[in-house]
Coordinates of N, CA and C and ligand atoms in Angstrom, one line a residue:
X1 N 0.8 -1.2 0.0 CA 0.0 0.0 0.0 C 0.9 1.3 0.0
X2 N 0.4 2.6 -0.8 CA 0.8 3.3 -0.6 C 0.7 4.9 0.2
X3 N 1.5 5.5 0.5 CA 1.6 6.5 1.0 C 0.5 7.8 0.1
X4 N -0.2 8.0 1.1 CA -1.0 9.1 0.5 C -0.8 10.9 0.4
X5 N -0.8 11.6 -0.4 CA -0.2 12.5 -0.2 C -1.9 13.6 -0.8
X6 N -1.9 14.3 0.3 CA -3.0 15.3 0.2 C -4.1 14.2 -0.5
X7 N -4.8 13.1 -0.2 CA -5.5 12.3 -0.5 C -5.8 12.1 -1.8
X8 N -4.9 11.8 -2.7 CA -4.8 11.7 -4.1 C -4.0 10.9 -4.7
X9 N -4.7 9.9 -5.3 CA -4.0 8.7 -5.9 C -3.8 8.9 -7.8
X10 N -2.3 9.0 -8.3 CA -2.3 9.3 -9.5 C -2.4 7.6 -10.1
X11 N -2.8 7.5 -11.4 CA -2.5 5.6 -11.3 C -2.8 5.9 -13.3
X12 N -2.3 5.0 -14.3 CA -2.7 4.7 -15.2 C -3.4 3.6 -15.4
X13 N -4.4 3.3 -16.7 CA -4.9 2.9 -17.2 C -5.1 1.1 -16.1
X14 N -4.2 0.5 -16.5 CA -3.4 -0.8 -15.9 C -4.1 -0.5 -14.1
X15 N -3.7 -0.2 -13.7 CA -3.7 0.5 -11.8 C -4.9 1.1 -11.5
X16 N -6.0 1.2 -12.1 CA -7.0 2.0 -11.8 C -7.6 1.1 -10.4
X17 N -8.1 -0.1 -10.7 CA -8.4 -0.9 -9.7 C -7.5 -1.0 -8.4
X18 N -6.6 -1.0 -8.8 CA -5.7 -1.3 -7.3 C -5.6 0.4 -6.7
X19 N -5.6 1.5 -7.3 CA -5.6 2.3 -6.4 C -7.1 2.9 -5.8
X20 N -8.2 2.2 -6.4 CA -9.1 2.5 -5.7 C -9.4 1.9 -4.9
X21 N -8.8 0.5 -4.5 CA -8.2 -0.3 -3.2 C -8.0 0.1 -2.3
X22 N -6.7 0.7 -2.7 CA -5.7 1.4 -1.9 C -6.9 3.0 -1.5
X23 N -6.9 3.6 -1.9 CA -7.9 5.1 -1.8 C -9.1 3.7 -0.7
X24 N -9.8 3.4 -0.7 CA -11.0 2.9 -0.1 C -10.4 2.9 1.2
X25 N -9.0 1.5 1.1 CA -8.5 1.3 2.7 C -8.5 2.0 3.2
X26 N -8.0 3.3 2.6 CA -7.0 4.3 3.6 C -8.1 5.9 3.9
X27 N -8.9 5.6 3.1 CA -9.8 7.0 3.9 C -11.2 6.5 3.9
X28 N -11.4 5.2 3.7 CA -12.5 4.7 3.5 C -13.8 5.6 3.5
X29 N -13.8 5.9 2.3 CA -14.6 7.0 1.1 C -14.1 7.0 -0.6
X30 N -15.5 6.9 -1.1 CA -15.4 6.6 -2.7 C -14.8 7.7 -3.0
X31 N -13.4 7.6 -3.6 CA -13.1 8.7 -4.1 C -13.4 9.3 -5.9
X32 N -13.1 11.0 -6.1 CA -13.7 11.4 -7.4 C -13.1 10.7 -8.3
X33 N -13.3 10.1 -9.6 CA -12.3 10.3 -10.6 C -12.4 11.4 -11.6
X34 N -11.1 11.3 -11.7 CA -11.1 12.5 -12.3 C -9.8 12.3 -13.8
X35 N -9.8 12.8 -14.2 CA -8.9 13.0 -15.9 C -7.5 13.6 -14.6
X36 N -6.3 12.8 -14.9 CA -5.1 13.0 -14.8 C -4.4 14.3 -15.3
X37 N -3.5 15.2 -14.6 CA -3.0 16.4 -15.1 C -2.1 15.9 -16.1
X38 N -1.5 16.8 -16.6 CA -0.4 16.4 -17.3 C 0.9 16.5 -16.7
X39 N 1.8 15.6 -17.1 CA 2.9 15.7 -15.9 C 2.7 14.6 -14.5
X40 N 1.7 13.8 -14.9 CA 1.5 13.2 -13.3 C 1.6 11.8 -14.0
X41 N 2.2 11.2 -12.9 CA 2.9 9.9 -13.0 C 1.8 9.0 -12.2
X42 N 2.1 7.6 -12.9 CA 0.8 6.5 -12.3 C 2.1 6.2 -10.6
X43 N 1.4 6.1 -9.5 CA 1.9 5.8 -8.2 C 2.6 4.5 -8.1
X44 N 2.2 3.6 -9.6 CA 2.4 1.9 -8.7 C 3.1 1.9 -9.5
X45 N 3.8 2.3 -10.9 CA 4.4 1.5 -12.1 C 5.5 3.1 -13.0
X46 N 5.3 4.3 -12.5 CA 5.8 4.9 -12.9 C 5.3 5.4 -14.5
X47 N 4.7 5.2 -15.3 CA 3.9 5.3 -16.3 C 3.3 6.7 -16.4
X48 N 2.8 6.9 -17.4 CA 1.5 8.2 -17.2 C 0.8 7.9 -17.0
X49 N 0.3 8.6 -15.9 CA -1.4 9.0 -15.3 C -2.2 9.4 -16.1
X50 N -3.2 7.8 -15.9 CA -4.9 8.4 -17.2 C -6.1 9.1 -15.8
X51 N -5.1 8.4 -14.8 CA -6.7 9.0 -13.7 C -5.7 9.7 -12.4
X52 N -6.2 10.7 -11.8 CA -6.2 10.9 -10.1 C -7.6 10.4 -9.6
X53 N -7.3 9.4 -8.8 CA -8.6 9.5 -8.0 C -8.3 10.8 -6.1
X54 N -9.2 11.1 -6.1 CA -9.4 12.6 -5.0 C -10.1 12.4 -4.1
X55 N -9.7 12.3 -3.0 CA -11.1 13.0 -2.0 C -12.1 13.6 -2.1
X56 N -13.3 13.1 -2.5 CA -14.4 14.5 -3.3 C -15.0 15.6 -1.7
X57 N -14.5 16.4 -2.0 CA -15.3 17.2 -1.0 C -16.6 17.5 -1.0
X58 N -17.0 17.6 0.6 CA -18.4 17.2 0.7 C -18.4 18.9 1.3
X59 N -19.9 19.3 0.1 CA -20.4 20.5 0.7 C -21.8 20.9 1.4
X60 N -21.4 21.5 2.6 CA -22.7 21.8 3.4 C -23.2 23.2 3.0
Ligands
ZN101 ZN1 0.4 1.9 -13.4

């Protein structure tokens, strides 16, 4: 498992599943997906990022 940083998992194509794994364990909440920035690297394999998944913030 990996280290989370500001609750945001970068992952490609291949990793999508395993870091929504990993995102579930660790803040257990469905995180957003979202379209990857550019410049952002998949977390497990070093590759490019097709997704970030995010903490979706909840508005009151
Ligand atoms: Zn990957």
């Amino acid at each position: 498992m990996i280290s989370m940083k500001e609750q945001c998992i970068c992952c490609c194509e291949e990793h999508t599943d395993m870091a929504f794994d990993d995102f579930l364990l660790d803040s257990e909440t469905w995180p957003e997906l979202n379209k990857a920035q550019n410049s952002c690297s998949c977390s497990y394999c070093s590759r490019e990022a097709v997704y970030c998944l995010e903490k979706s913030v909840k508005r009151e």
